[in-house]
mmCIF file of C-alpha atoms in Angstrom:
data_model
loop_
_atom_site.group_PDB
_atom_site.id
_atom_site.type_symbol
_atom_site.label_atom_id
_atom_site.label_comp_id
_atom_site.label_asym_id
_atom_site.label_seq_id
_atom_site.Cartn_x
_atom_site.Cartn_y
_atom_site.Cartn_z
ATOM 1 C CA VAL A 1 0.000 0.000 0.000
ATOM 2 C CA ALA A 2 1.604 3.241 -1.105
ATOM 3 C CA GLY A 3 1.462 6.173 1.283
ATOM 4 C CA PRO A 4 2.950 7.339 4.596
ATOM 5 C CA ASP A 5 2.096 5.523 7.791
ATOM 6 C CA LEU A 6 1.016 7.255 10.976
ATOM 7 C CA ASP A 7 4.515 6.927 12.402
ATOM 8 C CA ALA A 8 5.951 8.995 9.528
ATOM 9 C CA CYS A 9 3.187 11.572 9.962
ATOM 10 C CA LEU A 10 3.950 11.827 13.663
ATOM 11 C CA ALA A 11 7.678 12.233 13.042
ATOM 12 C CA GLN A 12 7.022 15.079 10.634
ATOM 13 C CA ALA A 13 4.412 16.801 12.787
ATOM 14 C CA VAL A 14 6.361 16.600 16.043
ATOM 15 C CA GLY A 15 9.838 17.002 14.599
ATOM 16 C CA GLN A 16 8.948 20.080 12.583
ATOM 17 C CA GLY A 17 6.538 21.559 15.112
ATOM 18 C CA GLU A 18 3.602 21.257 12.706
ATOM 19 C CA GLU A 19 1.210 19.474 15.024
ATOM 20 C CA ARG A 20 -1.960 20.685 13.347
ATOM 21 C CA ALA A 21 -0.797 19.208 10.024
ATOM 22 C CA LEU A 22 -1.395 15.863 11.737
ATOM 23 C CA PHE A 23 -5.067 16.526 12.440
ATOM 24 C CA PRO A 24 -6.461 15.500 8.995
ATOM 25 C CA ARG A 25 -4.724 12.125 9.412
ATOM 26 C CA LEU A 26 -6.184 11.734 12.893
ATOM 27 C CA SER A 27 -9.646 12.475 11.469
ATOM 28 C CA GLN A 28 -9.167 9.728 8.887
ATOM 29 C CA LEU A 29 -7.961 7.303 11.537
ATOM 30 C CA ALA A 30 -10.887 8.144 13.811
ATOM 31 C CA ARG A 31 -13.317 7.440 10.971
ATOM 32 C CA LEU A 32 -11.579 4.164 10.148
ATOM 33 C CA LEU A 33 -11.763 2.922 13.735
ATOM 34 C CA ALA A 34 -15.380 4.073 13.962
ATOM 35 C CA PHE A 35 -16.031 1.929 10.874
ATOM 36 C CA PHE A 36 -14.462 -1.105 12.569
ATOM 37 C CA HIS A 37 -16.375 -0.477 15.776
ATOM 38 C CA GLY A 38 -19.643 0.013 13.933
ATOM 39 C CA ARG A 39 -19.676 -3.433 12.280
ATOM 40 C CA PRO A 40 -22.616 -5.632 13.297
ATOM 41 C CA VAL A 41 -21.494 -8.170 15.892
ATOM 42 C CA PRO A 42 -23.327 -10.344 18.434
ATOM 43 C CA PRO A 43 -24.531 -8.166 21.334
ATOM 44 C CA ARG A 44 -22.369 -8.852 24.364
ATOM 45 C CA GLN A 45 -21.301 -6.704 27.291
ATOM 46 C CA VAL A 46 -17.660 -5.761 27.725
ATOM 47 C CA SER A 47 -15.962 -7.676 30.513
ATOM 48 C CA PRO A 48 -13.266 -5.838 32.503
ATOM 49 C CA GLN A 49 -11.321 -9.080 32.802
ATOM 50 C CA ALA A 50 -9.432 -8.510 29.545
ATOM 51 C CA ALA A 51 -8.094 -5.165 30.817
ATOM 52 C CA TRP A 52 -7.288 -6.572 34.241
ATOM 53 C CA GLY A 53 -5.547 -9.628 32.819
ATOM 54 C CA TYR A 54 -3.452 -7.504 30.490
ATOM 55 C CA ALA A 55 -2.544 -5.090 33.287
ATOM 56 C CA ALA A 56 -1.399 -7.992 35.469
ATOM 57 C CA ARG A 57 0.700 -9.391 32.628
ATOM 58 C CA LEU A 58 2.367 -6.034 31.994
ATOM 59 C CA ARG A 59 3.061 -5.647 35.689
ATOM 60 C CA GLY A 60 4.827 -9.007 35.772
ATOM 61 C CA GLN A 61 6.816 -8.379 32.585
ATOM 62 C CA LEU A 62 8.029 -4.944 33.630
ATOM 63 C CA ALA A 63 8.936 -6.139 37.113
ATOM 64 C CA ALA A 64 10.937 -9.002 35.578
ATOM 65 C CA GLN A 65 12.804 -6.510 33.389
ATOM 66 C CA GLY A 66 13.653 -4.389 36.422
ATOM 67 C CA LEU A 67 11.654 -1.445 35.115
ATOM 68 C CA LEU A 68 9.274 -1.326 38.075
ATOM 69 C CA LEU A 69 10.626 -0.286 41.437
ATOM 70 C CA PRO A 70 9.026 -2.157 44.378
ATOM 71 C CA GLU A 71 7.085 0.959 45.382
ATOM 72 C CA GLU A 72 5.853 1.425 41.807
ATOM 73 C CA GLU A 73 4.787 -2.201 41.607
ATOM 74 C CA ARG A 74 2.775 -1.688 44.799
ATOM 75 C CA ILE A 75 1.166 1.492 43.438
ATOM 76 C CA LEU A 76 0.260 -0.228 40.186
ATOM 77 C CA GLY A 77 -1.420 -3.055 42.081
ATOM 78 C CA GLU A 78 -3.372 -0.623 44.239
ATOM 79 C CA GLU A 79 -4.462 1.418 41.233
ATOM 80 C CA MET A 80 -5.723 -1.670 39.436
ATOM 81 C CA GLN A 81 -7.934 -2.449 42.412
ATOM 82 C CA ALA A 82 -9.107 1.142 42.764
ATOM 83 C CA TRP A 83 -10.081 1.404 39.092
ATOM 84 C CA GLU A 84 -12.104 -1.806 39.084
ATOM 85 C CA ALA A 85 -15.233 -0.245 40.584
ATOM 86 C CA ALA A 86 -15.096 2.623 38.085
ATOM 87 C CA TRP A 87 -14.799 0.193 35.196
ATOM 88 C CA LEU A 88 -17.914 -1.693 36.292
ATOM 89 C CA ALA A 89 -19.815 1.583 36.596
ATOM 90 C CA PHE A 90 -19.391 2.368 32.876
ATOM 91 C CA PRO A 91 -20.632 -0.581 30.809
ATOM 92 C CA ASP A 92 -20.342 -0.871 27.026
ATOM 93 C CA ARG A 93 -20.969 -3.488 24.373
ATOM 94 C CA GLU A 94 -18.184 -5.312 22.590
ATOM 95 C CA VAL A 95 -17.116 -4.055 19.160
ATOM 96 C CA LEU A 96 -14.891 -5.345 16.384
ATOM 97 C CA LEU A 97 -11.347 -4.246 17.260
ATOM 98 C CA HIS A 98 -8.363 -3.738 15.019
ATOM 99 C CA GLY A 99 -6.491 -5.166 17.980
ATOM 100 C CA ASP A 100 -3.030 -3.693 17.311
ATOM 101 C CA ALA A 101 -3.575 0.036 16.876
ATOM 102 C CA THR A 102 0.072 1.103 16.565
ATOM 103 C CA PRO A 103 1.295 3.834 14.189
ATOM 104 C CA THR A 104 2.948 1.553 11.621
ATOM 105 C CA ASN A 105 -0.321 -0.334 11.126
ATOM 106 C CA PHE A 106 -2.169 2.626 9.583
ATOM 107 C CA LEU A 107 -1.312 4.074 6.173
ATOM 108 C CA PHE A 108 -2.739 7.091 4.365
ATOM 109 C CA PRO A 109 -2.725 6.607 0.572
ATOM 110 C CA ASP A 110 -4.599 9.065 -1.654
ATOM 111 C CA GLY A 111 -6.579 10.708 1.111
ATOM 112 C CA ARG A 112 -7.705 7.394 2.613
ATOM 113 C CA ALA A 113 -6.835 5.507 5.781
ATOM 114 C CA VAL A 114 -5.883 1.842 5.455
ATOM 115 C CA ALA A 115 -5.402 -0.652 8.283
ATOM 116 C CA LEU A 116 -2.694 -3.314 8.089
ATOM 117 C CA ASP A 117 -1.837 -6.378 10.191
ATOM 118 C CA LEU A 118 -5.303 -7.625 11.044
ATOM 119 C CA GLU A 119 -4.210 -10.876 12.676
ATOM 120 C CA ARG A 120 -5.325 -9.539 16.079
ATOM 121 C CA LEU A 121 -8.804 -8.627 14.857
ATOM 122 C CA ARG A 122 -11.224 -9.609 17.610
ATOM 123 C CA LEU A 123 -14.232 -8.591 19.653
ATOM 124 C CA GLY A 124 -13.593 -6.528 22.737
ATOM 125 C CA ASP A 125 -13.576 -3.140 24.420
ATOM 126 C CA ARG A 126 -13.201 -0.204 22.009
ATOM 127 C CA LEU A 127 -10.751 1.405 24.438
ATOM 128 C CA PHE A 128 -8.144 -1.176 23.436
ATOM 129 C CA ASP A 129 -8.034 0.595 20.059
ATOM 130 C CA LEU A 130 -8.710 4.179 21.131
ATOM 131 C CA SER A 131 -6.382 4.301 24.133
ATOM 132 C CA TRP A 132 -3.635 2.538 22.202
ATOM 133 C CA VAL A 133 -3.708 5.416 19.719
ATOM 134 C CA ALA A 134 -3.797 7.936 22.588
ATOM 135 C CA GLY A 135 -0.807 6.300 24.267
ATOM 136 C CA GLU A 136 1.129 6.281 21.011
ATOM 137 C CA LEU A 137 0.390 9.969 20.472
ATOM 138 C CA ARG A 138 1.745 10.910 23.886
ATOM 139 C CA HIS A 139 4.739 8.648 23.285
ATOM 140 C CA ALA A 140 5.416 10.387 19.958
ATOM 141 C CA TRP A 141 5.941 13.675 21.776
ATOM 142 C CA GLY A 142 7.720 12.224 24.790
ATOM 143 C CA TRP A 143 10.168 10.157 22.762
ATOM 144 C CA ARG A 144 11.185 13.181 20.719
ATOM 145 C CA GLY A 145 11.886 15.254 23.808
ATOM 146 C CA ARG A 146 8.807 17.457 23.565
ATOM 147 C CA GLY A 147 7.156 16.164 26.754
ATOM 148 C CA PHE A 148 4.251 13.731 27.028
ATOM 149 C CA ASP A 149 1.736 16.527 27.531
ATOM 150 C CA GLY A 150 2.698 17.922 24.135
ATOM 151 C CA GLY A 151 0.526 15.240 22.550
ATOM 152 C CA GLU A 152 -2.552 16.054 24.597
ATOM 153 C CA GLU A 153 -4.149 18.334 22.004
ATOM 154 C CA ALA A 154 -3.816 15.587 19.391
ATOM 155 C CA VAL A 155 -5.369 13.059 21.787
ATOM 156 C CA ARG A 156 -8.341 15.312 22.491
ATOM 157 C CA TYR A 157 -8.834 15.979 18.776
ATOM 158 C CA PHE A 158 -8.692 12.266 17.927
ATOM 159 C CA PHE A 159 -11.319 11.387 20.545
ATOM 160 C CA ARG A 160 -13.538 14.278 19.486
ATOM 161 C CA GLU A 161 -13.442 13.141 15.855
ATOM 162 C CA TYR A 162 -14.157 9.533 16.782
ATOM 163 C CA LEU A 163 -17.118 10.373 19.010
ATOM 164 C CA ARG A 164 -18.483 12.822 16.438
ATOM 165 C CA THR A 165 -18.260 10.227 13.667
ATOM 166 C CA LEU A 166 -20.125 7.669 15.778
ATOM 167 C CA LYS A 167 -22.686 10.254 16.913
ATOM 168 C CA ALA A 168 -21.933 8.949 20.392
ATOM 169 C CA ASP A 169 -24.424 9.585 23.163
ATOM 170 C CA ALA A 170 -23.529 11.171 26.487
ATOM 171 C CA ALA A 171 -23.020 7.818 28.222
ATOM 172 C CA LEU A 172 -20.467 6.547 25.690
ATOM 173 C CA THR A 173 -18.715 9.915 25.570
ATOM 174 C CA ARG A 174 -18.341 9.956 29.347
ATOM 175 C CA ARG A 175 -17.159 6.339 29.421
ATOM 176 C CA VAL A 176 -14.415 6.976 26.870
ATOM 177 C CA HIS A 177 -13.130 10.050 28.682
ATOM 178 C CA VAL A 178 -13.376 8.593 32.194
ATOM 179 C CA LEU A 179 -11.781 5.202 31.501
ATOM 180 C CA ASN A 180 -9.177 6.271 28.946
ATOM 181 C CA PRO A 181 -6.544 7.153 31.592
ATOM 182 C CA PHE A 182 -6.508 3.515 32.713
ATOM 183 C CA THR A 183 -6.159 1.925 29.271
ATOM 184 C CA MET A 184 -3.857 4.695 28.024
ATOM 185 C CA ALA A 185 -1.575 3.934 30.965
ATOM 186 C CA LEU A 186 -1.567 0.289 29.850
ATOM 187 C CA ALA A 187 -0.573 1.436 26.366
ATOM 188 C CA GLU A 188 2.346 3.416 27.807
ATOM 189 C CA LEU A 189 3.458 0.451 29.915
ATOM 190 C CA ARG A 190 3.238 -1.716 26.815
ATOM 191 C CA ILE A 191 5.558 0.638 24.948
ATOM 192 C CA ALA A 192 7.965 0.683 27.910
ATOM 193 C CA ARG A 193 8.708 -3.015 27.337
ATOM 194 C CA ASN A 194 10.554 -2.214 24.089
ATOM 195 C CA SER A 195 14.289 -2.696 24.542
ATOM 196 C CA TYR A 196 15.176 -0.510 21.541
ATOM 197 C CA LEU A 197 14.199 2.514 23.641
ATOM 198 C CA SER A 198 16.720 3.898 26.107
ATOM 199 C CA TRP A 199 16.458 2.713 29.698
ATOM 200 C CA ASP A 200 15.907 6.230 31.017
ATOM 201 C CA TYR A 201 13.078 6.838 28.572
ATOM 202 C CA ARG A 202 11.446 3.513 29.398
ATOM 203 C CA ARG A 203 11.565 4.487 33.065
ATOM 204 C CA SER A 204 9.955 7.822 32.197
ATOM 205 C CA LEU A 205 7.146 5.943 30.415
ATOM 206 C CA VAL A 206 6.538 3.905 33.566
ATOM 207 C CA ARG A 207 6.362 7.060 35.690
ATOM 208 C CA GLU A 208 4.073 8.722 33.159
ATOM 209 C CA ALA A 209 1.733 5.714 33.158
ATOM 210 C CA LEU A 210 1.516 5.662 36.961
ATOM 211 C CA ALA A 211 0.812 9.396 37.038
ATOM 212 C CA CYS A 212 -1.899 8.874 34.434
ATOM 213 C CA LEU A 213 -3.554 6.254 36.627
ATOM 214 C CA VAL A 214 -3.371 8.310 39.814
ATOM 215 C CA HIS A 215 -4.484 11.652 38.337
ATOM 216 C CA GLY A 216 -7.088 10.098 36.037
ATOM 217 C CA ARG A 217 -8.810 8.413 38.976
ATOM 218 C CA ARG A 218 -9.231 11.772 40.716
ATOM 219 C CA SER A 219 -11.737 12.794 38.037
ATOM 220 C CA LEU A 220 -14.039 9.833 38.728
#
């Protein structure tokens, strides 16, 4: 498929300080994921177990790599427990997920958005696509030395475009915004596992994820 991927678009936008040039691509990506999530599938409620199981796996992997200090491992465990009640308070139905929403899996040929690598296509919680994109956007700024918060405007724009495309009601809109800090933190911890990143940066991703969990829960 000819055309730049999202990773190349992020490098150009962040590296050259042209963040708003990224927004048309984020609109296309939001519409593409809304298309996936709008496919007819058997009606079934989202179970929080997938998120909790993945969080526990990340916790074990990062601890084994030495990336989690004992105090951080304790905080992560406590946050997982504290978020559980909030998760149950915001139900949703399962949707068709791309399942691996990373920047190199989305290309933009001829004004279109194309998804690649569909081997993880599955039913599940839409936040596993949306928050993965959000985590990657914050990572794009953090990795290039611009600070994680530099990607926040792009994250807000992406969510706004997705919810607008779906014509989401107030309940879904609130669910996405309230629970995103939890799954976005998982996305950041997922990225922190990558050994090609510097150790110091991986540690900063861990701290950023924990801060996201703690501060995000204050808005519940």
